C-alpha atoms as a printed R data frame, in Angstrom:
    type eleno elety resid chain resno      x       y       z
1   ATOM     1    CA   SER     A     1 29.425 -22.875 -40.376
2   ATOM     2    CA   GLY     A     2 25.735 -22.036 -40.195
3   ATOM     3    CA   ALA     A     3 25.112 -21.492 -36.502
4   ATOM     4    CA   ARG     A     4 23.287 -18.246 -35.761
5   ATOM     5    CA   ALA     A     5 22.927 -16.028 -32.755
6   ATOM     6    CA   ALA     A     6 19.991 -17.358 -30.643
7   ATOM     7    CA   ASP     A     7 20.443 -20.968 -31.872
8   ATOM     8    CA   LEU     A     8 20.478 -23.621 -29.182
9   ATOM     9    CA   LEU     A     9 23.556 -25.743 -28.699
10  ATOM    10    CA   ALA     A    10 22.819 -29.453 -28.353
11  ATOM    11    CA   VAL     A    11 24.702 -32.755 -28.206
12  ATOM    12    CA   THR     A    12 23.648 -36.346 -28.846
13  ATOM    13    CA   GLY     A    13 24.107 -39.185 -26.444
14  ATOM    14    CA   THR     A    14 26.451 -38.947 -23.485
15  ATOM    15    CA   LEU     A    15 29.900 -37.384 -23.474
16  ATOM    16    CA   GLY     A    16 33.246 -38.693 -22.238
17  ATOM    17    CA   ASP     A    17 32.532 -42.409 -22.147
18  ATOM    18    CA   GLY     A    18 35.163 -43.253 -24.801
19  ATOM    19    CA   GLY     A    19 37.880 -41.306 -23.008
20  ATOM    20    CA   ALA     A    20 37.000 -42.891 -19.675
21  ATOM    21    CA   GLY     A    21 36.990 -46.324 -21.337
22  ATOM    22    CA   LEU     A    22 40.494 -45.696 -22.719
23  ATOM    23    CA   LYS     A    23 41.621 -44.868 -19.168
24  ATOM    24    CA   PHE     A    24 40.282 -48.184 -17.931
25  ATOM    25    CA   VAL     A    25 41.877 -50.113 -20.769
26  ATOM    26    CA   THR     A    26 45.277 -48.848 -19.612
27  ATOM    27    CA   GLN     A    27 44.987 -49.534 -15.865
28  ATOM    28    CA   PRO     A    28 43.652 -52.233 -13.578
29  ATOM    29    CA   LEU     A    29 39.920 -52.117 -13.045
30  ATOM    30    CA   PRO     A    30 38.856 -51.207  -9.479
31  ATOM    31    CA   PRO     A    31 36.639 -54.009  -8.112
32  ATOM    32    CA   GLU     A    32 34.028 -51.623  -6.776
33  ATOM    33    CA   THR     A    33 33.422 -50.052 -10.174
34  ATOM    34    CA   ARG     A    34 34.326 -52.960 -12.419
35  ATOM    35    CA   VAL     A    35 30.889 -53.263 -14.121
36  ATOM    36    CA   ALA     A    36 30.724 -49.524 -14.875
37  ATOM    37    CA   ALA     A    37 34.330 -49.520 -16.042
38  ATOM    38    CA   LEU     A    38 33.614 -52.502 -18.464
39  ATOM    39    CA   GLU     A    39 30.681 -50.535 -19.901
40  ATOM    40    CA   LEU     A    40 32.917 -47.514 -20.544
41  ATOM    41    CA   ILE     A    41 35.518 -49.805 -22.173
42  ATOM    42    CA   ARG     A    42 32.751 -51.209 -24.398
43  ATOM    43    CA   ARG     A    43 31.811 -47.627 -25.433
44  ATOM    44    CA   PHE     A    44 35.459 -46.999 -26.293
45  ATOM    45    CA   ASP     A    45 35.885 -50.277 -28.213
46  ATOM    46    CA   TYR     A    46 32.544 -50.074 -30.080
47  ATOM    47    CA   PRO     A    47 31.513 -46.466 -30.632
48  ATOM    48    CA   THR     A    48 28.279 -45.689 -32.435
49  ATOM    49    CA   PRO     A    49 28.731 -42.932 -35.030
50  ATOM    50    CA   ARG     A    50 25.532 -40.913 -35.219
51  ATOM    51    CA   VAL     A    51 25.207 -41.092 -39.053
52  ATOM    52    CA   GLN     A    52 21.443 -41.706 -39.161
53  ATOM    53    CA   PHE     A    53 20.768 -38.806 -36.807
54  ATOM    54    CA   GLY     A    54 23.022 -36.592 -38.853
55  ATOM    55    CA   VAL     A    55 20.996 -37.311 -41.915
56  ATOM    56    CA   ALA     A    56 17.780 -36.705 -39.979
57  ATOM    57    CA   ALA     A    57 19.129 -33.375 -38.744
58  ATOM    58    CA   ARG     A    58 19.725 -31.988 -42.232
59  ATOM    59    CA   GLY     A    59 17.413 -29.117 -42.912
60  ATOM    60    CA   ILE     A    60 16.656 -28.732 -39.194
61  ATOM    61    CA   ALA     A    61 20.020 -27.989 -37.567
62  ATOM    62    CA   THR     A    62 21.841 -24.936 -38.866
63  ATOM    63    CA   ALA     A    63 25.272 -26.413 -38.180
64  ATOM    64    CA   ALA     A    64 26.617 -29.771 -36.938
65  ATOM    65    CA   MET     A    65 29.957 -31.543 -36.462
66  ATOM    66    CA   ASP     A    66 31.177 -34.623 -34.642
67  ATOM    67    CA   LEU     A    67 32.966 -34.354 -31.356
68  ATOM    68    CA   SER     A    68 36.049 -36.274 -32.503
69  ATOM    69    CA   ASP     A    69 38.460 -33.966 -30.654
70  ATOM    70    CA   GLY     A    70 36.387 -33.210 -27.571
71  ATOM    71    CA   LEU     A    71 33.932 -30.436 -26.843
72  ATOM    72    CA   VAL     A    72 36.606 -27.936 -25.638
73  ATOM    73    CA   GLU     A    73 38.474 -28.401 -28.929
74  ATOM    74    CA   ASP     A    74 35.596 -28.712 -31.376
75  ATOM    75    CA   LEU     A    75 33.055 -26.151 -30.205
76  ATOM    76    CA   PRO     A    76 35.422 -23.151 -30.795
77  ATOM    77    CA   LYS     A    77 35.907 -24.394 -34.375
78  ATOM    78    CA   LEU     A    78 32.124 -24.445 -34.944
79  ATOM    79    CA   ALA     A    79 31.614 -21.053 -33.375
80  ATOM    80    CA   GLN     A    80 34.462 -19.447 -35.308
81  ATOM    81    CA   ALA     A    81 33.418 -20.939 -38.651
82  ATOM    82    CA   SER     A    82 29.839 -19.620 -37.996
83  ATOM    83    CA   GLY     A    83 30.979 -16.173 -36.838
84  ATOM    84    CA   VAL     A    84 29.210 -16.389 -33.498
85  ATOM    85    CA   ALA     A    85 29.975 -16.850 -29.813
86  ATOM    86    CA   ALA     A    86 28.968 -19.950 -27.911
87  ATOM    87    CA   ARG     A    87 28.143 -20.446 -24.226
88  ATOM    88    CA   VAL     A    88 28.003 -23.760 -22.434
89  ATOM    89    CA   THR     A    89 26.299 -24.584 -19.142
90  ATOM    90    CA   VAL     A    90 28.713 -27.294 -17.962
91  ATOM    91    CA   GLU     A    91 26.357 -28.974 -15.423
92  ATOM    92    CA   ARG     A    92 24.056 -29.791 -18.444
93  ATOM    93    CA   LEU     A    93 26.667 -32.022 -20.093
94  ATOM    94    CA   PRO     A    94 25.074 -35.480 -20.429
95  ATOM    95    CA   LEU     A    95 26.897 -38.142 -18.455
96  ATOM    96    CA   SER     A    96 26.137 -41.875 -18.646
97  ATOM    97    CA   GLU     A    97 25.247 -43.857 -15.557
98  ATOM    98    CA   ALA     A    98 28.444 -45.886 -16.064
99  ATOM    99    CA   MET     A    99 30.543 -42.680 -16.017
100 ATOM   100    CA   ARG     A   100 28.816 -41.441 -12.856
101 ATOM   101    CA   ALA     A   101 29.484 -44.786 -11.152
102 ATOM   102    CA   ALA     A   102 33.091 -45.230 -12.309
103 ATOM   103    CA   VAL     A   103 34.769 -41.941 -11.640
104 ATOM   104    CA   PRO     A   104 34.367 -38.871  -9.345
105 ATOM   105    CA   MET     A   105 32.174 -36.053 -10.732
106 ATOM   106    CA   ALA     A   106 35.069 -33.677 -11.446
107 ATOM   107    CA   GLN     A   107 36.847 -36.359 -13.470
108 ATOM   108    CA   ALA     A   108 33.603 -37.234 -15.255
109 ATOM   109    CA   ARG     A   109 33.163 -33.571 -16.192
110 ATOM   110    CA   ASP     A   110 36.737 -33.439 -17.542
111 ATOM   111    CA   PHE     A   111 36.118 -36.531 -19.668
112 ATOM   112    CA   ALA     A   112 32.861 -34.987 -20.990
113 ATOM   113    CA   LEU     A   113 34.710 -31.767 -21.847
114 ATOM   114    CA   ALA     A   114 37.865 -33.186 -23.484
115 ATOM   115    CA   ALA     A   115 37.380 -36.792 -24.632
116 ATOM   116    CA   GLY     A   116 36.342 -37.182 -28.247
117 ATOM   117    CA   ASP     A   117 36.096 -40.892 -28.874
118 ATOM   118    CA   ASP     A   118 32.291 -41.006 -28.294
119 ATOM   119    CA   TYR     A   119 31.402 -40.156 -31.957
120 ATOM   120    CA   GLU     A   120 28.598 -37.874 -30.715
121 ATOM   121    CA   LEU     A   121 27.335 -34.835 -32.609
122 ATOM   122    CA   LEU     A   122 27.407 -31.158 -31.693
123 ATOM   123    CA   LEU     A   123 24.537 -29.195 -33.198
124 ATOM   124    CA   ALA     A   124 23.156 -25.684 -33.546
125 ATOM   125    CA   VAL     A   125 19.366 -25.554 -33.929
126 ATOM   126    CA   PRO     A   126 16.867 -22.696 -33.956
127 ATOM   127    CA   PRO     A   127 14.706 -22.785 -30.762
128 ATOM   128    CA   LEU     A   128 11.537 -23.136 -32.863
129 ATOM   129    CA   ARG     A   129 12.918 -26.261 -34.565
130 ATOM   130    CA   TYR     A   130 14.289 -28.013 -31.446
131 ATOM   131    CA   THR     A   131 11.158 -30.092 -30.871
132 ATOM   132    CA   GLU     A   132 11.448 -31.371 -34.430
133 ATOM   133    CA   LEU     A   133 15.085 -32.274 -33.917
134 ATOM   134    CA   ALA     A   134 14.341 -33.946 -30.527
135 ATOM   135    CA   ALA     A   135 11.577 -36.009 -32.234
136 ATOM   136    CA   ALA     A   136 14.093 -37.199 -34.819
137 ATOM   137    CA   ALA     A   137 16.436 -38.237 -31.988
138 ATOM   138    CA   HIS     A   138 13.589 -40.024 -30.135
139 ATOM   139    CA   ARG     A   139 12.735 -42.023 -33.292
140 ATOM   140    CA   LEU     A   140 16.344 -43.257 -33.330
141 ATOM   141    CA   ASN     A   141 16.285 -44.032 -29.568
142 ATOM   142    CA   LEU     A   142 18.902 -41.318 -29.032
143 ATOM   143    CA   THR     A   143 19.095 -38.651 -26.359
144 ATOM   144    CA   LEU     A   144 19.523 -35.063 -27.358
145 ATOM   145    CA   THR     A   145 20.556 -32.497 -24.731
146 ATOM   146    CA   VAL     A   146 20.653 -28.704 -24.912
147 ATOM   147    CA   ILE     A   147 23.899 -27.623 -23.249
148 ATOM   148    CA   GLY     A   148 23.954 -23.958 -24.146
149 ATOM   149    CA   GLY     A   149 23.456 -21.590 -27.028
150 ATOM   150    CA   PHE     A   150 24.950 -19.169 -29.515
151 ATOM   151    CA   ARG     A   151 24.946 -15.352 -29.464
152 ATOM   152    CA   ASP     A   152 26.532 -12.442 -31.315
153 ATOM   153    CA   GLY     A   153 30.256 -12.178 -30.723
154 ATOM   154    CA   SER     A   154 33.152 -14.574 -30.761
155 ATOM   155    CA   GLY     A   155 34.726 -17.293 -28.567
156 ATOM   156    CA   VAL     A   156 33.298 -19.734 -26.142
157 ATOM   157    CA   THR     A   157 32.305 -19.078 -22.539
158 ATOM   158    CA   TRP     A   158 31.606 -21.736 -19.965
159 ATOM   159    CA   SER     A   159 29.617 -21.625 -16.725
160 ATOM   160    CA   LEU     A   160 29.275 -24.122 -13.920
161 ATOM   161    CA   ASN     A   161 26.409 -23.746 -11.422
162 ATOM   162    CA   GLY     A   162 25.917 -20.079 -12.424
163 ATOM   163    CA   ARG     A   163 29.580 -19.090 -12.186
164 ATOM   164    CA   ASP     A   164 32.169 -18.501 -14.848
165 ATOM   165    CA   PHE     A   165 34.195 -21.635 -15.438
166 ATOM   166    CA   VAL     A   166 37.506 -22.294 -17.201
167 ATOM   167    CA   PRO     A   167 37.999 -25.890 -18.318
168 ATOM   168    CA   GLY     A   168 41.167 -27.251 -16.958
169 ATOM   169    CA   VAL     A   169 41.489 -29.775 -19.795
170 ATOM   170    CA   ARG     A   170 42.161 -29.674 -23.512
171 ATOM   171    CA   GLY     A   171 40.742 -31.747 -26.291
172 ATOM   172    CA   TRP     A   172 42.811 -33.731 -28.754
173 ATOM   173    CA   ASP     A   173 45.188 -31.651 -30.882
174 ATOM   174    CA   HIS     A   174 46.460 -33.650 -33.811
175 ATOM   175    CA   PHE     A   175 49.464 -31.367 -34.258
176 ATOM   176    CA   ALA     A   176 50.527 -30.857 -30.662
177 ATOM   177    CA   GLN     A   177 53.361 -33.330 -31.012
178 ATOM   178    CA   ALA     A   178 54.245 -32.376 -34.593
179 ATOM   179    CA   SER     A   179 57.796 -31.412 -35.237
180 ATOM   180    CA   THR     A   180 58.521 -27.861 -36.246
181 ATOM   181    CA   GLN     A   181 61.841 -28.875 -37.745
182 ATOM   182    CA   ILE     A   182 62.160 -29.694 -41.395
183 ATOM   183    CA   THR     A   183 64.706 -32.309 -42.378
184 ATOM   184    CA   VAL     A   184 66.012 -32.354 -45.898
């Protein structure tokens, strides 16, 4: 809940690999993308929680959370808890080489926006401390990508190639299938 206006918005690793891996677990692997699909399945089966980086980010990042429910589901929670608005430049979302090889770009983007099984972190960091945070990521052989920032206001806005963008996907909602009926 500590993100502040003017903080940068960054993510660790690559986004969407776990969700794409799940897709390939449940359907036959296309021969032309088999190697890439197997790498995505490996990322789904054996995620790497970013615990060490989370510890290293303490005192540098102003806010952080995991992307367990996908960026489109989790970022609004972080922004609301912090009392700020967030903006995301969608073309900056980090995609793995396996993702780029296995699925069309629009589908890769949807996985990066909505899949949450990557165990990556979403962070707010003051611009003057970003280099310090990036150095911590480098020491752990981890990529850190700025995908946007925070400003005064509320909500989340998205852009793709300089134009307003509305994600056509949703993240994981644990209660979407919950019953509203009470049985006694």
